PDB file of C-alpha atoms and ligand atoms in Angstrom:
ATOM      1  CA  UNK A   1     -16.193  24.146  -2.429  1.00 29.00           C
ATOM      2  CA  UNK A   2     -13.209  22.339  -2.612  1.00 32.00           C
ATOM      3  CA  UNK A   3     -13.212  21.212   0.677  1.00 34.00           C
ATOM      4  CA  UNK A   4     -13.330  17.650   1.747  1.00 36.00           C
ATOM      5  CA  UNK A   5     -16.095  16.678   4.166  1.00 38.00           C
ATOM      6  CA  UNK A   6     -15.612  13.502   5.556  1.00 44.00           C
ATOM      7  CA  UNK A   7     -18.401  11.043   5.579  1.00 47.00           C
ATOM      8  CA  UNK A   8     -17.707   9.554   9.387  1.00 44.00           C
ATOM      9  CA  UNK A   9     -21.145  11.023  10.526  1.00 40.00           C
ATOM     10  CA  UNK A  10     -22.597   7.971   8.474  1.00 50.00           C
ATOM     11  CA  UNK A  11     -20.150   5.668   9.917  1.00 51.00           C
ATOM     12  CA  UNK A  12     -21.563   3.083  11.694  1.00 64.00           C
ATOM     13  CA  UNK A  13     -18.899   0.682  12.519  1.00 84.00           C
ATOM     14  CA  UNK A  14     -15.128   1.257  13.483  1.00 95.00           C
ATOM     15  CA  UNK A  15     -12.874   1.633  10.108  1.00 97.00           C
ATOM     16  CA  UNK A  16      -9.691   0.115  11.007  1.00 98.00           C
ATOM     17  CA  UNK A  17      -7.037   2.712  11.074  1.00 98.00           C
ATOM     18  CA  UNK A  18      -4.558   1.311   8.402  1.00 98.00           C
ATOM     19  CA  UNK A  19      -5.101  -1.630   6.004  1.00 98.00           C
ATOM     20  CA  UNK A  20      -2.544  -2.891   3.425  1.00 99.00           C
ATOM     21  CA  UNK A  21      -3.576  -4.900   0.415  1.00 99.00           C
ATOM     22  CA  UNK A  22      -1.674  -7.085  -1.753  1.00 99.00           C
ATOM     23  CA  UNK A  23      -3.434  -5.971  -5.044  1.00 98.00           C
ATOM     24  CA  UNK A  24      -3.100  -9.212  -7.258  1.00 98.00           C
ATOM     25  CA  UNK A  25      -4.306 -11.017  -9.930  1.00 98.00           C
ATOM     26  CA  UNK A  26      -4.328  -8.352 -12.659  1.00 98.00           C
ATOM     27  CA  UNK A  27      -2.462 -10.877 -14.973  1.00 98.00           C
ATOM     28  CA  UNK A  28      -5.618 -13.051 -14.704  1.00 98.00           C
ATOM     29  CA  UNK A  29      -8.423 -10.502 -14.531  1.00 98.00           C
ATOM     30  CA  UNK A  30      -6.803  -9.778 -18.195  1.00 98.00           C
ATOM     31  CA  UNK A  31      -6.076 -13.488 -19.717  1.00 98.00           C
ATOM     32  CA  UNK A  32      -9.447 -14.490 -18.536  1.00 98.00           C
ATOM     33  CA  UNK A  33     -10.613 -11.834 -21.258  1.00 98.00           C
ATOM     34  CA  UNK A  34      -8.338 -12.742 -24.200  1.00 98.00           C
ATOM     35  CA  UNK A  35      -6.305  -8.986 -23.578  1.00 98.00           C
ATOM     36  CA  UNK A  36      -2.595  -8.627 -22.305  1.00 98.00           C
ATOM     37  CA  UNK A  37      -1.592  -8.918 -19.081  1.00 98.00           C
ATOM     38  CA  UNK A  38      -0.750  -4.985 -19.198  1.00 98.00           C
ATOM     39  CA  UNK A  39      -4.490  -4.111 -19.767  1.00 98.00           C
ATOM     40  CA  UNK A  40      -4.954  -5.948 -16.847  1.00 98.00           C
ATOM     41  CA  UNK A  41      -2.488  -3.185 -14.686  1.00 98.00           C
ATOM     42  CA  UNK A  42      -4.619  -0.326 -16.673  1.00 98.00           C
ATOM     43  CA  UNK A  43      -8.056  -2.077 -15.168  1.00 98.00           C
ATOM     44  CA  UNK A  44      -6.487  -2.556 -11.878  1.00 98.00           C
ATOM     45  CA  UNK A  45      -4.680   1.172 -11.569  1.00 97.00           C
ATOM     46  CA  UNK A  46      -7.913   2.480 -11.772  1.00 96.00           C
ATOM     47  CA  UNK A  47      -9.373   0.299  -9.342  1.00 97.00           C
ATOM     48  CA  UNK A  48      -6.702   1.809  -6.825  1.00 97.00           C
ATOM     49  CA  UNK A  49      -7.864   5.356  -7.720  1.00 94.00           C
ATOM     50  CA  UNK A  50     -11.454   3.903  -6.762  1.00 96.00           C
ATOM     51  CA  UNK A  51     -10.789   2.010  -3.646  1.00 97.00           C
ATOM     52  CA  UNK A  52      -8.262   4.531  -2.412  1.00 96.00           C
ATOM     53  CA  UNK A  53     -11.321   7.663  -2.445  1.00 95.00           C
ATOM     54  CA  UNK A  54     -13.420   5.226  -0.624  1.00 97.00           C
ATOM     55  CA  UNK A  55     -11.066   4.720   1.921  1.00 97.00           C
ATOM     56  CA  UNK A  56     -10.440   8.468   2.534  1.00 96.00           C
ATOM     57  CA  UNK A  57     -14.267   8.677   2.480  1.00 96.00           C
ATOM     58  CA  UNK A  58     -14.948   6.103   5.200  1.00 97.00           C
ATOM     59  CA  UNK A  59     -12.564   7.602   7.699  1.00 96.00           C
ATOM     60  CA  UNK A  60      -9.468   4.984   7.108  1.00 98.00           C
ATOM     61  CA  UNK A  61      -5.836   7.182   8.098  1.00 97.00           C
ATOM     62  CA  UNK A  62      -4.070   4.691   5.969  1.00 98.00           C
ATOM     63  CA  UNK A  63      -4.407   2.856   2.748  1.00 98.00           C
ATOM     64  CA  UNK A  64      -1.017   0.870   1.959  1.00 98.00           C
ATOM     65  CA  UNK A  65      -0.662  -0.531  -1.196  1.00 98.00           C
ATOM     66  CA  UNK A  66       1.880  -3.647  -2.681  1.00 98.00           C
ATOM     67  CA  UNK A  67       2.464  -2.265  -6.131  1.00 97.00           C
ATOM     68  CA  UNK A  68       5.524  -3.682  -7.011  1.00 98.00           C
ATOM     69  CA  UNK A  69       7.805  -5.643  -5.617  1.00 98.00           C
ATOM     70  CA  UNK A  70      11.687  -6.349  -5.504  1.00 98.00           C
ATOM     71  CA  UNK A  71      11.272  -9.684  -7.166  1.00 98.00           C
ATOM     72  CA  UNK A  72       8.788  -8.111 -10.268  1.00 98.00           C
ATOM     73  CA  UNK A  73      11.535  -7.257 -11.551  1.00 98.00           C
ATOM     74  CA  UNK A  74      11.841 -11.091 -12.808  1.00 98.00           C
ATOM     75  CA  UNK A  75       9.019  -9.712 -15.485  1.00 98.00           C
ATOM     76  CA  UNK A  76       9.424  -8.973 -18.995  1.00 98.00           C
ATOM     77  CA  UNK A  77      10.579  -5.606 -20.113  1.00 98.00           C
ATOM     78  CA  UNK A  78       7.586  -5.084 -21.472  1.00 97.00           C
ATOM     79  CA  UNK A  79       5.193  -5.327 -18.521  1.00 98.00           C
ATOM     80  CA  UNK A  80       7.245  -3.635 -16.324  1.00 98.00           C
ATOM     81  CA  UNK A  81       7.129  -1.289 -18.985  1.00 98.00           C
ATOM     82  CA  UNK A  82       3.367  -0.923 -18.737  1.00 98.00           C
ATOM     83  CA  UNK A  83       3.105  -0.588 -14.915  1.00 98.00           C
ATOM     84  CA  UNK A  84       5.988   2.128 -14.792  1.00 98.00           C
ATOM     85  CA  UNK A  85       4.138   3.559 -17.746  1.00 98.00           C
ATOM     86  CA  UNK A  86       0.665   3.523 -16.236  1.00 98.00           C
ATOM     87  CA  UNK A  87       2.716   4.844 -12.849  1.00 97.00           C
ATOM     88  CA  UNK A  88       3.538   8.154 -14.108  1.00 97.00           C
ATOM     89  CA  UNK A  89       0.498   8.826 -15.704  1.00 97.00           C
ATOM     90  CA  UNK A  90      -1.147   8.311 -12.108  1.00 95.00           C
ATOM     91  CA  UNK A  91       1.121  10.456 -10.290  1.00 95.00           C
ATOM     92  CA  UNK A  92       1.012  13.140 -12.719  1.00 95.00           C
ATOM     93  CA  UNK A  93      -2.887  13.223 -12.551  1.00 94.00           C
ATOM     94  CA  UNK A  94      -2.317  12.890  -8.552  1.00 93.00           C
ATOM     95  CA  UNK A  95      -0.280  16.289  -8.437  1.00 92.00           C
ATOM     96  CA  UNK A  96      -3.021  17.518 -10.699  1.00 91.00           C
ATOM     97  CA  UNK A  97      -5.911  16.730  -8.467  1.00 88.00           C
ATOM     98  CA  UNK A  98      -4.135  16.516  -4.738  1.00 83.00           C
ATOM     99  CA  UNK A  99      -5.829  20.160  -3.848  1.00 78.00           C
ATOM    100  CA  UNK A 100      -8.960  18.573  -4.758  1.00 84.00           C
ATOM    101  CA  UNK A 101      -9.100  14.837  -3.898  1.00 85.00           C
ATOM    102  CA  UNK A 102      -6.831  15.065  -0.598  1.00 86.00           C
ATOM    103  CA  UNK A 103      -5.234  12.082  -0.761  1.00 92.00           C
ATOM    104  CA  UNK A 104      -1.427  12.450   0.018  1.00 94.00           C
ATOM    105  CA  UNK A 105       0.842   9.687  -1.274  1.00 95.00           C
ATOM    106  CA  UNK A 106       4.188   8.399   0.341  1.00 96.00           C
ATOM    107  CA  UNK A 107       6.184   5.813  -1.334  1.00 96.00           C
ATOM    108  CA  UNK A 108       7.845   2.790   0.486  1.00 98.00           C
ATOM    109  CA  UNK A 109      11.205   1.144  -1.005  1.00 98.00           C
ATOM    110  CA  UNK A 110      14.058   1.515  -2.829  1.00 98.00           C
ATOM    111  CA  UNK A 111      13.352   4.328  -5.361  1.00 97.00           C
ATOM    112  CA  UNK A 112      16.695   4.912  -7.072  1.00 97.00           C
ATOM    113  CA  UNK A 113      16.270   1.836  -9.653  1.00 97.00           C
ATOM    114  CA  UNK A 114      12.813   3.550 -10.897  1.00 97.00           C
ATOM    115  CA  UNK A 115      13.347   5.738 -13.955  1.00 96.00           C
ATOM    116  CA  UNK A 116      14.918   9.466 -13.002  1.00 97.00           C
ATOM    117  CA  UNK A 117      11.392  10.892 -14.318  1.00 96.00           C
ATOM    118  CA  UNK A 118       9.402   8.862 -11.964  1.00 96.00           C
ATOM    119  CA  UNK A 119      11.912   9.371  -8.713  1.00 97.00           C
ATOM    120  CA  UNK A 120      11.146  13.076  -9.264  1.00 97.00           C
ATOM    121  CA  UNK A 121       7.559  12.639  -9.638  1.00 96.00           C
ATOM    122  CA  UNK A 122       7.269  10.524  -6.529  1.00 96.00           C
ATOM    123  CA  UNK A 123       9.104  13.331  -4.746  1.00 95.00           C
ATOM    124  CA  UNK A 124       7.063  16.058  -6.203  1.00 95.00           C
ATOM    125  CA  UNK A 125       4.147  13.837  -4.998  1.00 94.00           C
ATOM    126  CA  UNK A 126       5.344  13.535  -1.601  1.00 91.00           C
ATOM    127  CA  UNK A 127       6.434  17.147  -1.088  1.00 91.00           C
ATOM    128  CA  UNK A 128       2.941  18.319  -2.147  1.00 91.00           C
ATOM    129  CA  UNK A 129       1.575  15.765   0.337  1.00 91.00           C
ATOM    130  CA  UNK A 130       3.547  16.761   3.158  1.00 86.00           C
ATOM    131  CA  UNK A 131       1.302  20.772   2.681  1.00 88.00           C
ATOM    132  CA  UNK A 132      -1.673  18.467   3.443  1.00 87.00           C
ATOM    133  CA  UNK A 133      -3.585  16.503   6.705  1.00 90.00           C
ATOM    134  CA  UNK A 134      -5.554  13.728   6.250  1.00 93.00           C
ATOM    135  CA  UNK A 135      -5.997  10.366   4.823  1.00 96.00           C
ATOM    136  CA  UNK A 136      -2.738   8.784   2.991  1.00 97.00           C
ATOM    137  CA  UNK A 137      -1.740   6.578   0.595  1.00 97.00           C
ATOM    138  CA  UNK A 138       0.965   4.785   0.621  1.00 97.00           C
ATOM    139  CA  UNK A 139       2.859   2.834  -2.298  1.00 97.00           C
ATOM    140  CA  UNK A 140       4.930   0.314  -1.892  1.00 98.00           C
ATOM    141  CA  UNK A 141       7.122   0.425  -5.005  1.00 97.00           C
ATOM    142  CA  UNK A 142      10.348  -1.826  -5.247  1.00 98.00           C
ATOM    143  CA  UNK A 143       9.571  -2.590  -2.222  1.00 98.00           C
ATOM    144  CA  UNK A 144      10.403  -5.972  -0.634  1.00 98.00           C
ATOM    145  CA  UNK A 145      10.162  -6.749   3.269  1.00 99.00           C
ATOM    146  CA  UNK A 146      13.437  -8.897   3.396  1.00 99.00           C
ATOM    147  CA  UNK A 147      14.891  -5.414   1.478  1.00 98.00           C
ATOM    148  CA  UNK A 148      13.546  -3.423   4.215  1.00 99.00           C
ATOM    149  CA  UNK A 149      14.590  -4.486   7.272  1.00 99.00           C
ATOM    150  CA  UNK A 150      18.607  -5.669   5.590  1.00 98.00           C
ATOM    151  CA  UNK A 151      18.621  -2.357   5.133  1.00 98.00           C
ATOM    152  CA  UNK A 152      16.732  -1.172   8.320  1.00 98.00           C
ATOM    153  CA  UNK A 153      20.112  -3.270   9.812  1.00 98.00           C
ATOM    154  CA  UNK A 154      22.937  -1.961   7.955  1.00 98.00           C
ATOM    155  CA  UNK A 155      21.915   1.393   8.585  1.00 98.00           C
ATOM    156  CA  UNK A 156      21.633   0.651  12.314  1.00 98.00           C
ATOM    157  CA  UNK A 157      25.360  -1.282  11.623  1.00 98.00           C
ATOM    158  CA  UNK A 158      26.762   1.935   9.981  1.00 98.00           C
ATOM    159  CA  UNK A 159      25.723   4.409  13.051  1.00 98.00           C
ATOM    160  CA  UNK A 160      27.412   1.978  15.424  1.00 98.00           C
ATOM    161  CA  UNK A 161      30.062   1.289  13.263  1.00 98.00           C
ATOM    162  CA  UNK A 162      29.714   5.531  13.312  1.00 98.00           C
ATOM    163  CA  UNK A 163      30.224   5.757  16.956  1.00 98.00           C
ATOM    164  CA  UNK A 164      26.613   7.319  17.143  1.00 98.00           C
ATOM    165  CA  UNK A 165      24.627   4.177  18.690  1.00 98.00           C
ATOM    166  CA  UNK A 166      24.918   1.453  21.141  1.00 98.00           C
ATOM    167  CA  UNK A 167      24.012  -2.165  19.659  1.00 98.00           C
ATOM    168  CA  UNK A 168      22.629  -2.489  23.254  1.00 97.00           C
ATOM    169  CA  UNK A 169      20.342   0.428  22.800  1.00 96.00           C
ATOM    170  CA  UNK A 170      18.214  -1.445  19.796  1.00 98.00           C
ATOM    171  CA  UNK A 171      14.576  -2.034  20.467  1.00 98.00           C
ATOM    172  CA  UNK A 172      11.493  -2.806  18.615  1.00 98.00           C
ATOM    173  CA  UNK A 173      10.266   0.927  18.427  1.00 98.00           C
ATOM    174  CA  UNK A 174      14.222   1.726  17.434  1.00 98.00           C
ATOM    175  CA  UNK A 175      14.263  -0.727  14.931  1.00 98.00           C
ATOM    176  CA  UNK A 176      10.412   0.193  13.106  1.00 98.00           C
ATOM    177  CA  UNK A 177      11.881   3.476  12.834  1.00 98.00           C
ATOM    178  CA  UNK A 178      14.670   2.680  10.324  1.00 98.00           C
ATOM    179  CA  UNK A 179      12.203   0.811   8.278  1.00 98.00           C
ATOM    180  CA  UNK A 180      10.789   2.621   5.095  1.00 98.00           C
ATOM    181  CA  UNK A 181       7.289   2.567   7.061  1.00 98.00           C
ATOM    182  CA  UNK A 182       9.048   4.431   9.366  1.00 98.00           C
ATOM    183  CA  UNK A 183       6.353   6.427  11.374  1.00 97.00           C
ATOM    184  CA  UNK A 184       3.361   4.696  10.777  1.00 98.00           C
ATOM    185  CA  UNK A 185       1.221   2.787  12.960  1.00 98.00           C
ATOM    186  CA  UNK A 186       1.303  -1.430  11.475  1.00 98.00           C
ATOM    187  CA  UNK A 187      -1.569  -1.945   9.498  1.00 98.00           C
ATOM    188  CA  UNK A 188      -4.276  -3.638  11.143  1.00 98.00           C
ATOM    189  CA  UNK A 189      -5.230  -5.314   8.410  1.00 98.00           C
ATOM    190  CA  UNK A 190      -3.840  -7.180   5.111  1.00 99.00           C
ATOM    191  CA  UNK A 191      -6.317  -7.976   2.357  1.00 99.00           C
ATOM    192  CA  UNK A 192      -4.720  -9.796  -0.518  1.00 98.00           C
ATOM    193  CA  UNK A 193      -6.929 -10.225  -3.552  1.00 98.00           C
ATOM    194  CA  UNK A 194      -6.747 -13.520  -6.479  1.00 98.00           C
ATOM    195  CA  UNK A 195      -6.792 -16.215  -3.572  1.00 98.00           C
ATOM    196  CA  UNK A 196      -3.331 -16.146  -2.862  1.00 98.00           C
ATOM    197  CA  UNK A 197      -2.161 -17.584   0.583  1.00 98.00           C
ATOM    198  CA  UNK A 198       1.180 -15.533   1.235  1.00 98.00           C
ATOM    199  CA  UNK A 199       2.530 -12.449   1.899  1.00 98.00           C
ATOM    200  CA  UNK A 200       5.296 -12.091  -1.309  1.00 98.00           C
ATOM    201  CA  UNK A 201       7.350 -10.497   0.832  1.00 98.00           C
ATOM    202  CA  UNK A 202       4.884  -7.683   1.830  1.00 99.00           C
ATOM    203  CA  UNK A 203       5.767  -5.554   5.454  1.00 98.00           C
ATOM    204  CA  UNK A 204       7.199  -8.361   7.241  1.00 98.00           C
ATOM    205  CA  UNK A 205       7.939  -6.838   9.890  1.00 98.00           C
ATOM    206  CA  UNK A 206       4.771  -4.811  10.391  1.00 98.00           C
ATOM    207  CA  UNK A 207       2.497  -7.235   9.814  1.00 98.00           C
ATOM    208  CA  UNK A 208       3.638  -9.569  12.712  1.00 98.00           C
ATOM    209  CA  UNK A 209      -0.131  -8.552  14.279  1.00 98.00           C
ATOM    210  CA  UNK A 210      -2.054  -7.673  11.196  1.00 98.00           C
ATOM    211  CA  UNK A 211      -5.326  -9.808  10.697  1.00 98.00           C
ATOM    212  CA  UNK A 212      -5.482 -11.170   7.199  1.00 98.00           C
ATOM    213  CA  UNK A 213      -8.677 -11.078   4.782  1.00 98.00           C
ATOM    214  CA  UNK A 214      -8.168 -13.241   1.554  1.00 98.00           C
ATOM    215  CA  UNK A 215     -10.387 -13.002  -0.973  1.00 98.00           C
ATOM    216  CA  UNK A 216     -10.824 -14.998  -4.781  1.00 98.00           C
ATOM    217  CA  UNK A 217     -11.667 -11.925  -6.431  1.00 98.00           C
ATOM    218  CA  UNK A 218      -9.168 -10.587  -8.604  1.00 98.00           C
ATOM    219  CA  UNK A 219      -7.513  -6.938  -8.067  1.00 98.00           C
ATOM    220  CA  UNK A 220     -10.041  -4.928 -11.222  1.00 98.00           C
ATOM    221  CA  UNK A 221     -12.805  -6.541  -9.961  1.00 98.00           C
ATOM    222  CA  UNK A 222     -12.799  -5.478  -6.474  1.00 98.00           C
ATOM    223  CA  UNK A 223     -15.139  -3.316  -4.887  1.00 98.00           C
ATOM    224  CA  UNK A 224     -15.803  -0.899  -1.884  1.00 98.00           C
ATOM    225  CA  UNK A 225     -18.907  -3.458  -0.723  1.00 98.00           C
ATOM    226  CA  UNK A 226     -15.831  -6.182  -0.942  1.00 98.00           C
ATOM    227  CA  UNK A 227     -13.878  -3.979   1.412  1.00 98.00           C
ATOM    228  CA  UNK A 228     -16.919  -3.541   3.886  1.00 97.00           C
ATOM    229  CA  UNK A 229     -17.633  -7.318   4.148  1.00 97.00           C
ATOM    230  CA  UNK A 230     -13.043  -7.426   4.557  1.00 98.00           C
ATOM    231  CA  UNK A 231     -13.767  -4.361   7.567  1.00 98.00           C
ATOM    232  CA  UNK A 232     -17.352  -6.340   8.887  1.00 97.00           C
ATOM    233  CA  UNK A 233     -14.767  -9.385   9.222  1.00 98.00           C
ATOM    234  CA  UNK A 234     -12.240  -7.624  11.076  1.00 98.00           C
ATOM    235  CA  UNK A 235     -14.400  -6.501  13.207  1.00 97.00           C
ATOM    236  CA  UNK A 236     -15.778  -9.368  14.478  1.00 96.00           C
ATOM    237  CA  UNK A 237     -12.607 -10.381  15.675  1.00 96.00           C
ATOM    238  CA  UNK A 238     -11.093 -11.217  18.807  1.00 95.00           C
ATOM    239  CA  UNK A 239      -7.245  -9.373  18.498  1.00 96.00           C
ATOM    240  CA  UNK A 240      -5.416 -10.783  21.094  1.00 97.00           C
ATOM    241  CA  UNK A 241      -1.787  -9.761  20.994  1.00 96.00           C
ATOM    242  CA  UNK A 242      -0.337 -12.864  22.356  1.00 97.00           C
ATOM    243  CA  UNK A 243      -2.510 -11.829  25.496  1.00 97.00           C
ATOM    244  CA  UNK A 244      -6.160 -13.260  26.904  1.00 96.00           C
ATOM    245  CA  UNK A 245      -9.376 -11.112  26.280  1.00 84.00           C
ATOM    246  CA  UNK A 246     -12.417 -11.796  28.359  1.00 75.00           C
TER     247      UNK A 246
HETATM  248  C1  LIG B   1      -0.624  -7.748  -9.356  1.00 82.83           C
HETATM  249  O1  LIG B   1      -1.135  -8.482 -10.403  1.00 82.83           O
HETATM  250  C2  LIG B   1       0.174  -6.570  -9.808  1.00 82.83           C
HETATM  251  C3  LIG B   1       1.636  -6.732  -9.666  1.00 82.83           C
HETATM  252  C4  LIG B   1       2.237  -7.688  -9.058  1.00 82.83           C
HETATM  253  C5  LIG B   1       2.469  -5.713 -10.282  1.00 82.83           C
HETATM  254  P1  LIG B   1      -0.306  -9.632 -11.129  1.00 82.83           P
HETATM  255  O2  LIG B   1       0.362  -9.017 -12.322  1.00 82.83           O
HETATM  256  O3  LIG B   1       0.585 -10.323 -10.201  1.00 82.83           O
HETATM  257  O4  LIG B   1      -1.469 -10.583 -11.623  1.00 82.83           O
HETATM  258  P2  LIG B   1      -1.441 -12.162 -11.672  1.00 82.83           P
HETATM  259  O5  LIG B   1      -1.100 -12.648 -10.300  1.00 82.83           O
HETATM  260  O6  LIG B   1      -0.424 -12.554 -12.686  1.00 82.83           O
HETATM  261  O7  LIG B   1      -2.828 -12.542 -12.066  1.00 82.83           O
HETATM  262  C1  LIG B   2       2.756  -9.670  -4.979  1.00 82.83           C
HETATM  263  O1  LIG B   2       2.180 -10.217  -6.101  1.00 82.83           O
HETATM  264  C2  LIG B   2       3.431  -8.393  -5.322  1.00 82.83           C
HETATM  265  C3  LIG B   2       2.533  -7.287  -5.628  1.00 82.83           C
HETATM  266  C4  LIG B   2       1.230  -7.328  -5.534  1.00 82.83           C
HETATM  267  C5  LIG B   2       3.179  -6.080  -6.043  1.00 82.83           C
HETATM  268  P1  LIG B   2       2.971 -11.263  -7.025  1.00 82.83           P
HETATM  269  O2  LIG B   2       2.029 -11.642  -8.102  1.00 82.83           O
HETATM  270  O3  LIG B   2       4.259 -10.689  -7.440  1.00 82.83           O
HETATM  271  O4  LIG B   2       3.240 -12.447  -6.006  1.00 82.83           O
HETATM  272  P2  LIG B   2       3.539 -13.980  -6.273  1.00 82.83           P
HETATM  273  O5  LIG B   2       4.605 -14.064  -7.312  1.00 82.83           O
HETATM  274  O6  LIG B   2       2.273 -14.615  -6.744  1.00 82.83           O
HETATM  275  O7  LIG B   2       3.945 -14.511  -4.941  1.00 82.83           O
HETATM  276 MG1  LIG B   3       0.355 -11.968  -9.030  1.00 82.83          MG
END
């Protein structure tokens, strides 16, 4: 076999075409059980590996995914330990089972401060993706909106500065493609999980029309029925764009 089939004959509802979610609260999900925080990333990586399949299964293009930001690095050494740790052991089971699972994987932010080992992974990841269609993954990983679009500006500085552009010749379009998301359409819809109201500094730029879905359950304990009731939501809304809908 090997072969993907795609369930979308059972779909019965539109699956929005890329959702982002803020996956918190594994901190909690592991206090509230007496075990370190870090079992609580080992719980909640797997829970990605879950959610993520049942994304590609329902038809979704993209999945993206807050993983780590540029302010976790405020962490101990030790946690940030665990989730670089529990990192590489996903990718390298990813490049294992990409033939088989079809999921491709991208990564969005600022690689170079990740462990060598890990920047090469990711790339082996991505390369290996790139041989495949289909549903995608993407992780944000040092990844900080703010980050993003400074950087989105000084390289649009540096080709003026270059000679090569126009400042005149900037627009929106111009701009979302010197952002690490560069190429993908702005996710329809963020889902943070653990109650939080805010967006740590997640796709700020992209999400200036995303619907949000917030939800009490923590990051381990969510489920693909929680995602249906997030997609049931979205679709009973009105998306106006600034515009009027009849
Ligand atoms: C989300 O869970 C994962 C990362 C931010 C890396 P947290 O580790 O933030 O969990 P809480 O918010 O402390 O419960
Ligand atoms: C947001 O969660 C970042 C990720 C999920 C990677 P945080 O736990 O870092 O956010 P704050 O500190 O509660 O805002
Ligand atoms: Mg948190």
């Amino acid at each position: 076999m090997g072969l993907f089939n795609k369930k979308t004959t059972e779909k019965t509802r539109p699956v929005p075409r890329h959702v982002g979610i803020i996956l918190d609260g594994n901190g909690r999900w592991a206090q509230r059980r007496g075990l370190p925080r870090t079992a609580g990333h080992a719980a909640g990586s797997e829970n990605f590996r879950r959610i993520a399949t049942y994304c590609r299964d329902i038809g979704m293009d993209y999945l993206t995914v807050y993983a780590f930001s540029t302010e976790n690095w405020k962490r101990s050494e030790e946690e940030i330990g665990a989730i670089l740790g529990l990192l590489k052991k996903y990718l390298l089971e990813a490049l294992e089972k990409m033939e088989r699972d079809r999921i491709r994987l991208r990564f969005l932010g600022d690689l170079s401060r990740l462990p060598g080992e890990l920047q090469e992974l990711a790339a082996r990841t991505g390369e290996t993706s790139a041989r495949y269609r289909g549903f995608q993954a993407n992780v944000c990983l040092n990844y900080g909106g703010r980050d993003d679009i400074v950087r989105a500006a000084r390289a649009f500085a540096a080709q003026c500065a270059a000679g090569e552009r126009d400042p005149a010749s900037l627009t929106e379009a111009a701009f979302s493609d010197l952002l690490y998301s560069a190429g993908l359409p702005d996710p329809d819809l963020i889902i943070r999980t653990s109650g939080e109201l805010r967006l740590s500094n997640f796709l700020l730029w992209q999400a200036a029309y995303s619907e949000f879905y917030v939800t009490d359950t923590l990051w381990p304990d969510f489920t693909p029925e929680e995602l249906e009731r997030a997609i049931a939501d979205f679709n009973g809304r009105s998306r106006r764009f600034g515009g009027v809908k009849p």
